[in-house]
C-alpha atoms as an extended CHARMM CRD file, in Angstrom:
* protein
*
       184  EXT
         1         1  MET       CA             87.3250000000       39.8470000000      276.5340000000  PROA      1               0.0000000000
         2         2  ALA       CA             90.1240000000       37.8550000000      278.1590000000  PROA      2               0.0000000000
         3         3  HSD       CA             88.9050000000       35.3990000000      280.7770000000  PROA      3               0.0000000000
         4         4  ARG       CA             92.0670000000       33.3190000000      281.1360000000  PROA      4               0.0000000000
         5         5  ILE       CA             95.2180000000       35.3030000000      281.8170000000  PROA      5               0.0000000000
         6         6  HSD       CA             98.6890000000       34.0640000000      282.6900000000  PROA      6               0.0000000000
         7         7  VAL       CA            101.2600000000       36.4540000000      284.1760000000  PROA      7               0.0000000000
         8         8  VAL       CA            104.9080000000       35.4160000000      283.9190000000  PROA      8               0.0000000000
         9         9  GLY       CA            108.1710000000       37.1290000000      284.8610000000  PROA      9               0.0000000000
        10        10  ALA       CA            111.1860000000       37.1110000000      287.1370000000  PROA      10              0.0000000000
        11        11  ALA       CA            111.0310000000       37.1970000000      290.9080000000  PROA      11              0.0000000000
        12        12  GLY       CA            110.1410000000       40.6920000000      292.0840000000  PROA      12              0.0000000000
        13        13  SER       CA            108.6170000000       41.7400000000      288.7630000000  PROA      13              0.0000000000
        14        14  GLY       CA            105.1420000000       42.3350000000      290.2040000000  PROA      14              0.0000000000
        15        15  LYS       CA            103.4040000000       39.1310000000      289.1000000000  PROA      15              0.0000000000
        16        16  THR       CA            101.3840000000       38.5910000000      292.2700000000  PROA      16              0.0000000000
        17        17  TYR       CA            100.3800000000       42.2490000000      292.5350000000  PROA      17              0.0000000000
        18        18  LEU       CA             99.2150000000       42.4030000000      288.9150000000  PROA      18              0.0000000000
        19        19  ALA       CA             97.4930000000       39.0070000000      288.8840000000  PROA      19              0.0000000000
        20        20  ALA       CA             95.5450000000       39.8250000000      292.0640000000  PROA      20              0.0000000000
        21        21  ALA       CA             94.4190000000       43.1640000000      290.6050000000  PROA      21              0.0000000000
        22        22  ILE       CA             93.3290000000       41.5880000000      287.3290000000  PROA      22              0.0000000000
        23        23  ALA       CA             91.5260000000       38.7390000000      289.0860000000  PROA      23              0.0000000000
        24        24  ALA       CA             89.6330000000       41.2150000000      291.2620000000  PROA      24              0.0000000000
        25        25  ALA       CA             88.6650000000       43.3210000000      288.2320000000  PROA      25              0.0000000000
        26        26  LEU       CA             87.4740000000       40.2630000000      286.3090000000  PROA      26              0.0000000000
        27        27  THR       CA             86.0400000000       38.4190000000      289.3290000000  PROA      27              0.0000000000
        28        28  ALA       CA             88.1910000000       35.4520000000      288.3630000000  PROA      28              0.0000000000
        29        29  ASP       CA             90.2090000000       32.9850000000      290.4360000000  PROA      29              0.0000000000
        30        30  HSD       CA             93.7630000000       34.1500000000      291.2230000000  PROA      30              0.0000000000
        31        31  LEU       CA             96.1470000000       31.2080000000      291.3840000000  PROA      31              0.0000000000
        32        32  GLU       CA             99.7570000000       31.5820000000      292.5130000000  PROA      32              0.0000000000
        33        33  LEU       CA            101.7400000000       28.7950000000      290.8430000000  PROA      33              0.0000000000
        34        34  ASP       CA            104.1280000000       28.6590000000      293.8070000000  PROA      34              0.0000000000
        35        35  ARG       CA            101.1850000000       27.0410000000      295.6150000000  PROA      35              0.0000000000
        36        36  VAL       CA            100.9470000000       24.4180000000      292.8530000000  PROA      36              0.0000000000
        37        37  ALA       CA            104.6820000000       23.7320000000      292.5090000000  PROA      37              0.0000000000
        38        38  ILE       CA            105.6230000000       23.3060000000      296.1510000000  PROA      38              0.0000000000
        39        39  ARG       CA            104.1890000000       20.9060000000      298.7080000000  PROA      39              0.0000000000
        40        40  ARG       CA            103.5480000000       22.6110000000      302.0260000000  PROA      40              0.0000000000
        41        41  SER       CA            103.1160000000       21.4520000000      305.5850000000  PROA      41              0.0000000000
        42        42  ALA       CA             99.9440000000       22.0720000000      307.6150000000  PROA      42              0.0000000000
        43        43  ASP       CA            101.4250000000       25.3560000000      308.9060000000  PROA      43              0.0000000000
        44        44  GLY       CA            102.1270000000       26.5830000000      305.3520000000  PROA      44              0.0000000000
        45        45  ARG       CA            105.8920000000       26.0680000000      305.3210000000  PROA      45              0.0000000000
        46        46  GLN       CA            107.4940000000       24.8760000000      302.0980000000  PROA      46              0.0000000000
        47        47  VAL       CA            108.3810000000       21.2020000000      302.3040000000  PROA      47              0.0000000000
        48        48  ALA       CA            109.3140000000       19.8610000000      298.8710000000  PROA      48              0.0000000000
        49        49  PRO       CA            108.6910000000       20.4600000000      295.1900000000  PROA      49              0.0000000000
        50        50  LEU       CA            105.8110000000       18.4840000000      293.7070000000  PROA      50              0.0000000000
        51        51  PRO       CA            106.7800000000       16.0450000000      290.9560000000  PROA      51              0.0000000000
        52        52  TRP       CA            106.4130000000       17.4800000000      287.4680000000  PROA      52              0.0000000000
        53        53  PRO       CA            103.6260000000       15.0870000000      286.4060000000  PROA      53              0.0000000000
        54        54  GLU       CA            101.5240000000       16.3570000000      289.3190000000  PROA      54              0.0000000000
        55        55  ARG       CA            102.3280000000       19.9650000000      288.4630000000  PROA      55              0.0000000000
        56        56  ARG       CA            101.5050000000       19.4940000000      284.7940000000  PROA      56              0.0000000000
        57        57  ALA       CA             98.2240000000       17.7560000000      285.6940000000  PROA      57              0.0000000000
        58        58  ALA       CA             97.3280000000       20.6770000000      287.9850000000  PROA      58              0.0000000000
        59        59  ALA       CA             98.1870000000       23.1740000000      285.2270000000  PROA      59              0.0000000000
        60        60  ALA       CA             96.0180000000       21.2280000000      282.7610000000  PROA      60              0.0000000000
        61        61  GLU       CA             93.1200000000       21.2120000000      285.2460000000  PROA      61              0.0000000000
        62        62  ILE       CA             93.4330000000       24.9740000000      285.7910000000  PROA      62              0.0000000000
        63        63  ALA       CA             93.6530000000       25.5740000000      282.0290000000  PROA      63              0.0000000000
        64        64  GLU       CA             90.2670000000       23.9190000000      281.5160000000  PROA      64              0.0000000000
        65        65  ARG       CA             88.4870000000       26.3270000000      283.8600000000  PROA      65              0.0000000000
        66        66  PRO       CA             86.4950000000       29.1190000000      282.2250000000  PROA      66              0.0000000000
        67        67  ARG       CA             87.9790000000       32.0710000000      284.2180000000  PROA      67              0.0000000000
        68        68  TRP       CA             91.3730000000       32.3240000000      285.8560000000  PROA      68              0.0000000000
        69        69  VAL       CA             94.4200000000       34.4890000000      286.3970000000  PROA      69              0.0000000000
        70        70  THR       CA             97.5950000000       32.5350000000      287.0970000000  PROA      70              0.0000000000
        71        71  GLU       CA            101.0550000000       33.8300000000      287.8580000000  PROA      71              0.0000000000
        72        72  GLY       CA            104.5350000000       32.4250000000      288.2570000000  PROA      72              0.0000000000
        73        73  ILE       CA            108.0590000000       32.2540000000      286.9240000000  PROA      73              0.0000000000
        74        74  TYR       CA            107.6610000000       28.6440000000      285.8270000000  PROA      74              0.0000000000
        75        75  LEU       CA            108.1730000000       27.1930000000      282.3550000000  PROA      75              0.0000000000
        76        76  GLY       CA            107.8900000000       23.6430000000      281.0350000000  PROA      76              0.0000000000
        77        77  TRP       CA            105.0700000000       22.2350000000      283.1410000000  PROA      77              0.0000000000
        78        78  THR       CA            103.0190000000       25.4290000000      282.6770000000  PROA      78              0.0000000000
        79        79  GLU       CA            102.6540000000       24.9850000000      278.9050000000  PROA      79              0.0000000000
        80        80  PRO       CA             98.9420000000       24.0510000000      279.2690000000  PROA      80              0.0000000000
        81        81  LEU       CA             98.3930000000       27.5110000000      280.7840000000  PROA      81              0.0000000000
        82        82  PHE       CA            100.2940000000       29.2510000000      277.9750000000  PROA      82              0.0000000000
        83        83  ALA       CA             98.2380000000       27.3440000000      275.4010000000  PROA      83              0.0000000000
        84        84  ALA       CA             94.8520000000       27.9970000000      277.0500000000  PROA      84              0.0000000000
        85        85  ALA       CA             95.4170000000       31.6350000000      278.0380000000  PROA      85              0.0000000000
        86        86  ASP       CA             93.5620000000       34.3480000000      276.1720000000  PROA      86              0.0000000000
        87        87  LEU       CA             96.3280000000       36.7390000000      277.2130000000  PROA      87              0.0000000000
        88        88  ILE       CA             99.8610000000       36.2130000000      278.5480000000  PROA      88              0.0000000000
        89        89  VAL       CA            101.4410000000       39.1500000000      280.3390000000  PROA      89              0.0000000000
        90        90  TRP       CA            105.2450000000       39.0020000000      280.5210000000  PROA      90              0.0000000000
        91        91  LEU       CA            106.5840000000       41.3560000000      283.1830000000  PROA      91              0.0000000000
        92        92  ASP       CA            110.0870000000       41.9340000000      281.8410000000  PROA      92              0.0000000000
        93        93  ILE       CA            111.1520000000       44.7980000000      284.0880000000  PROA      93              0.0000000000
        94        94  PRO       CA            114.8060000000       45.7650000000      284.6470000000  PROA      94              0.0000000000
        95        95  TRP       CA            116.8850000000       43.7970000000      287.1410000000  PROA      95              0.0000000000
        96        96  TRP       CA            117.4230000000       46.7960000000      289.4090000000  PROA      96              0.0000000000
        97        97  GLN       CA            113.6480000000       47.2280000000      289.8410000000  PROA      97              0.0000000000
        98        98  ALA       CA            113.1810000000       43.5600000000      290.6870000000  PROA      98              0.0000000000
        99        99  THR       CA            116.0580000000       43.7660000000      293.1750000000  PROA      99              0.0000000000
       100       100  TRP       CA            114.5350000000       46.8280000000      294.8250000000  PROA      100             0.0000000000
       101       101  ARG       CA            111.1540000000       45.0960000000      295.1600000000  PROA      101             0.0000000000
       102       102  ILE       CA            112.6370000000       41.8370000000      296.4850000000  PROA      102             0.0000000000
       103       103  THR       CA            114.6840000000       43.6900000000      299.0810000000  PROA      103             0.0000000000
       104       104  GLY       CA            111.7150000000       45.8040000000      300.1890000000  PROA      104             0.0000000000
       105       105  ARG       CA            109.4440000000       42.7560000000      300.4450000000  PROA      105             0.0000000000
       106       106  HSD       CA            112.1090000000       40.8680000000      302.4290000000  PROA      106             0.0000000000
       107       107  LEU       CA            112.5190000000       43.7430000000      304.8830000000  PROA      107             0.0000000000
       108       108  ARG       CA            108.7570000000       44.2990000000      305.3240000000  PROA      108             0.0000000000
       109       109  LYS       CA            108.1330000000       40.6020000000      305.9770000000  PROA      109             0.0000000000
       110       110  SER       CA            111.0870000000       40.4380000000      308.3680000000  PROA      110             0.0000000000
       111       111  LEU       CA            109.8500000000       43.4360000000      310.3540000000  PROA      111             0.0000000000
       112       112  ARG       CA            106.3850000000       41.8470000000      310.6340000000  PROA      112             0.0000000000
       113       113  GLY       CA            107.9260000000       38.5010000000      311.6510000000  PROA      113             0.0000000000
       114       114  GLU       CA            106.3940000000       36.7970000000      308.5950000000  PROA      114             0.0000000000
       115       115  ASN       CA            109.5320000000       36.0570000000      306.5780000000  PROA      115             0.0000000000
       116       116  GLU       CA            110.1200000000       32.3270000000      306.2180000000  PROA      116             0.0000000000
       117       117  TRP       CA            113.4010000000       33.1260000000      304.4190000000  PROA      117             0.0000000000
       118       118  LYS       CA            115.0940000000       34.8870000000      307.3140000000  PROA      118             0.0000000000
       119       119  GLY       CA            118.4570000000       36.5950000000      307.1810000000  PROA      119             0.0000000000
       120       120  ILE       CA            120.6570000000       38.5780000000      304.8620000000  PROA      120             0.0000000000
       121       121  ARG       CA            122.4150000000       35.4740000000      303.5240000000  PROA      121             0.0000000000
       122       122  LEU       CA            119.1700000000       34.0530000000      302.0920000000  PROA      122             0.0000000000
       123       123  LEU       CA            118.2420000000       37.4670000000      300.6990000000  PROA      123             0.0000000000
       124       124  LEU       CA            121.5960000000       37.7420000000      298.9190000000  PROA      124             0.0000000000
       125       125  ARG       CA            121.2850000000       34.2120000000      297.5320000000  PROA      125             0.0000000000
       126       126  PHE       CA            117.8190000000       35.0490000000      296.2170000000  PROA      126             0.0000000000
       127       127  LEU       CA            119.0540000000       38.2980000000      294.6500000000  PROA      127             0.0000000000
       128       128  TRP       CA            121.8750000000       36.3820000000      292.9520000000  PROA      128             0.0000000000
       129       129  SER       CA            119.4340000000       33.7980000000      291.5640000000  PROA      129             0.0000000000
       130       130  THR       CA            117.3300000000       36.6700000000      290.2190000000  PROA      130             0.0000000000
       131       131  ARG       CA            120.4390000000       38.1830000000      288.6190000000  PROA      131             0.0000000000
       132       132  ARG       CA            121.1050000000       34.8080000000      286.9510000000  PROA      132             0.0000000000
       133       133  TYR       CA            117.6150000000       35.0700000000      285.3970000000  PROA      133             0.0000000000
       134       134  TYR       CA            118.5450000000       38.3780000000      283.7720000000  PROA      134             0.0000000000
       135       135  LEU       CA            122.0240000000       37.2500000000      282.7050000000  PROA      135             0.0000000000
       136       136  GLY       CA            120.6390000000       34.1860000000      280.9410000000  PROA      136             0.0000000000
       137       137  LEU       CA            122.4900000000       31.7090000000      283.1520000000  PROA      137             0.0000000000
       138       138  GLY       CA            119.6510000000       29.2240000000      283.4590000000  PROA      138             0.0000000000
       139       139  GLY       CA            119.7870000000       25.5780000000      282.5540000000  PROA      139             0.0000000000
       140       140  ASP       CA            117.1600000000       23.2660000000      281.1090000000  PROA      140             0.0000000000
       141       141  PRO       CA            113.6130000000       24.4360000000      281.9610000000  PROA      141             0.0000000000
       142       142  ASN       CA            112.2950000000       20.9430000000      281.2180000000  PROA      142             0.0000000000
       143       143  ARG       CA            114.5500000000       19.2740000000      283.7730000000  PROA      143             0.0000000000
       144       144  GLU       CA            112.3930000000       18.1980000000      286.6770000000  PROA      144             0.0000000000
       145       145  HSD       CA            112.5730000000       20.3040000000      289.8310000000  PROA      145             0.0000000000
       146       146  ASP       CA            114.9380000000       22.8120000000      288.2880000000  PROA      146             0.0000000000
       147       147  ASP       CA            112.7390000000       25.8820000000      288.4620000000  PROA      147             0.0000000000
       148       148  GLY       CA            115.8270000000       27.9150000000      289.3130000000  PROA      148             0.0000000000
       149       149  ALA       CA            117.0540000000       27.2160000000      285.7880000000  PROA      149             0.0000000000
       150       150  THR       CA            114.4680000000       29.5550000000      284.3000000000  PROA      150             0.0000000000
       151       151  ASP       CA            115.9410000000       32.6850000000      282.7640000000  PROA      151             0.0000000000
       152       152  ARG       CA            114.8970000000       35.5720000000      280.5470000000  PROA      152             0.0000000000
       153       153  ARG       CA            116.1130000000       33.9070000000      277.3520000000  PROA      153             0.0000000000
       154       154  MET       CA            114.1610000000       30.7250000000      278.0970000000  PROA      154             0.0000000000
       155       155  THR       CA            111.0640000000       32.7240000000      278.9760000000  PROA      155             0.0000000000
       156       156  ALA       CA            111.2340000000       34.4540000000      275.5780000000  PROA      156             0.0000000000
       157       157  ALA       CA            111.6350000000       31.0830000000      273.8380000000  PROA      157             0.0000000000
       158       158  ALA       CA            108.6870000000       29.5490000000      275.7520000000  PROA      158             0.0000000000
       159       159  LEU       CA            106.4830000000       32.5060000000      274.8600000000  PROA      159             0.0000000000
       160       160  ALA       CA            107.4820000000       32.6470000000      271.1720000000  PROA      160             0.0000000000
       161       161  PRO       CA            104.8660000000       30.0970000000      270.0070000000  PROA      161             0.0000000000
       162       162  HSD       CA            102.2070000000       32.2260000000      271.7390000000  PROA      162             0.0000000000
       163       163  ALA       CA            103.4910000000       35.6160000000      270.5170000000  PROA      163             0.0000000000
       164       164  ALA       CA            100.1000000000       36.7710000000      269.2330000000  PROA      164             0.0000000000
       165       165  LYS       CA             98.6940000000       36.8050000000      272.7550000000  PROA      165             0.0000000000
       166       166  VAL       CA            101.7520000000       38.0360000000      274.6840000000  PROA      166             0.0000000000
       167       167  MET       CA            101.8500000000       41.5170000000      276.1800000000  PROA      167             0.0000000000
       168       168  ARG       CA            105.3820000000       42.3840000000      277.2940000000  PROA      168             0.0000000000
       169       169  ILE       CA            105.6920000000       45.0670000000      279.9590000000  PROA      169             0.0000000000
       170       170  ARG       CA            109.2200000000       46.3940000000      280.3890000000  PROA      170             0.0000000000
       171       171  ARG       CA            108.8370000000       49.1340000000      282.9900000000  PROA      171             0.0000000000
       172       172  GLY       CA            107.4890000000       48.7380000000      286.4930000000  PROA      172             0.0000000000
       173       173  ARG       CA            105.5040000000       51.9600000000      286.3150000000  PROA      173             0.0000000000
       174       174  ASP       CA            103.6270000000       50.5760000000      283.2850000000  PROA      174             0.0000000000
       175       175  ILE       CA            102.3020000000       47.5230000000      285.1110000000  PROA      175             0.0000000000
       176       176  ALA       CA             99.1770000000       49.1480000000      286.5150000000  PROA      176             0.0000000000
       177       177  SER       CA             98.5870000000       51.6660000000      283.7300000000  PROA      177             0.0000000000
       178       178  SER       CA             99.2420000000       49.7650000000      280.5060000000  PROA      178             0.0000000000
       179       179  ILE       CA             96.1940000000       47.5340000000      280.3980000000  PROA      179             0.0000000000
       180       180  ASP       CA             92.5100000000       48.3750000000      280.3370000000  PROA      180             0.0000000000
       181       181  TRP       CA             91.1800000000       45.0760000000      281.6630000000  PROA      181             0.0000000000
       182       182  ARG       CA             87.6120000000       45.7760000000      280.6250000000  PROA      182             0.0000000000
       183       183  ALA       CA             88.7720000000       45.7620000000      276.9890000000  PROA      183             0.0000000000
       184       184  ALA       CA             91.4010000000       43.0250000000      277.3020000000  PROA      184             0.0000000000
């Protein structure tokens, strides 16, 4: 049975949704890597990226725990999680589905007054950065503080050494139905 699961994929792929569901089913800790990668103020606002050595140390500490479900788009500093995971789920859904989800999430948060990334301009910039992920226009995933450089091609390369424990999900509708977590 898998007790350490890492979920990776583009923005809007369903990482948080899936990781939370798995963690609840396994009664394991759910850890969003955005919370590890970005320093926040007392009110929860994003302030600055944490230095990579701190991120990597946090990933190594998480990897040593007996039960966890982590999720994020990140590569490079997350290698300890890839190595320690019993199962890696790559949500590799089509760009149009990710765009639909991002837009819906942006609108829902805006209507509730909870969107820290207010306005159509920021939404469009985020959608373009997600498109860059799918087009393979990233840079160097090992360059500090360049999480925006991550793309689909680099994700495949980072997962290649762990291929035996990677489950790749390519359709959004398969996210909830493709895995029996009791048998994972």
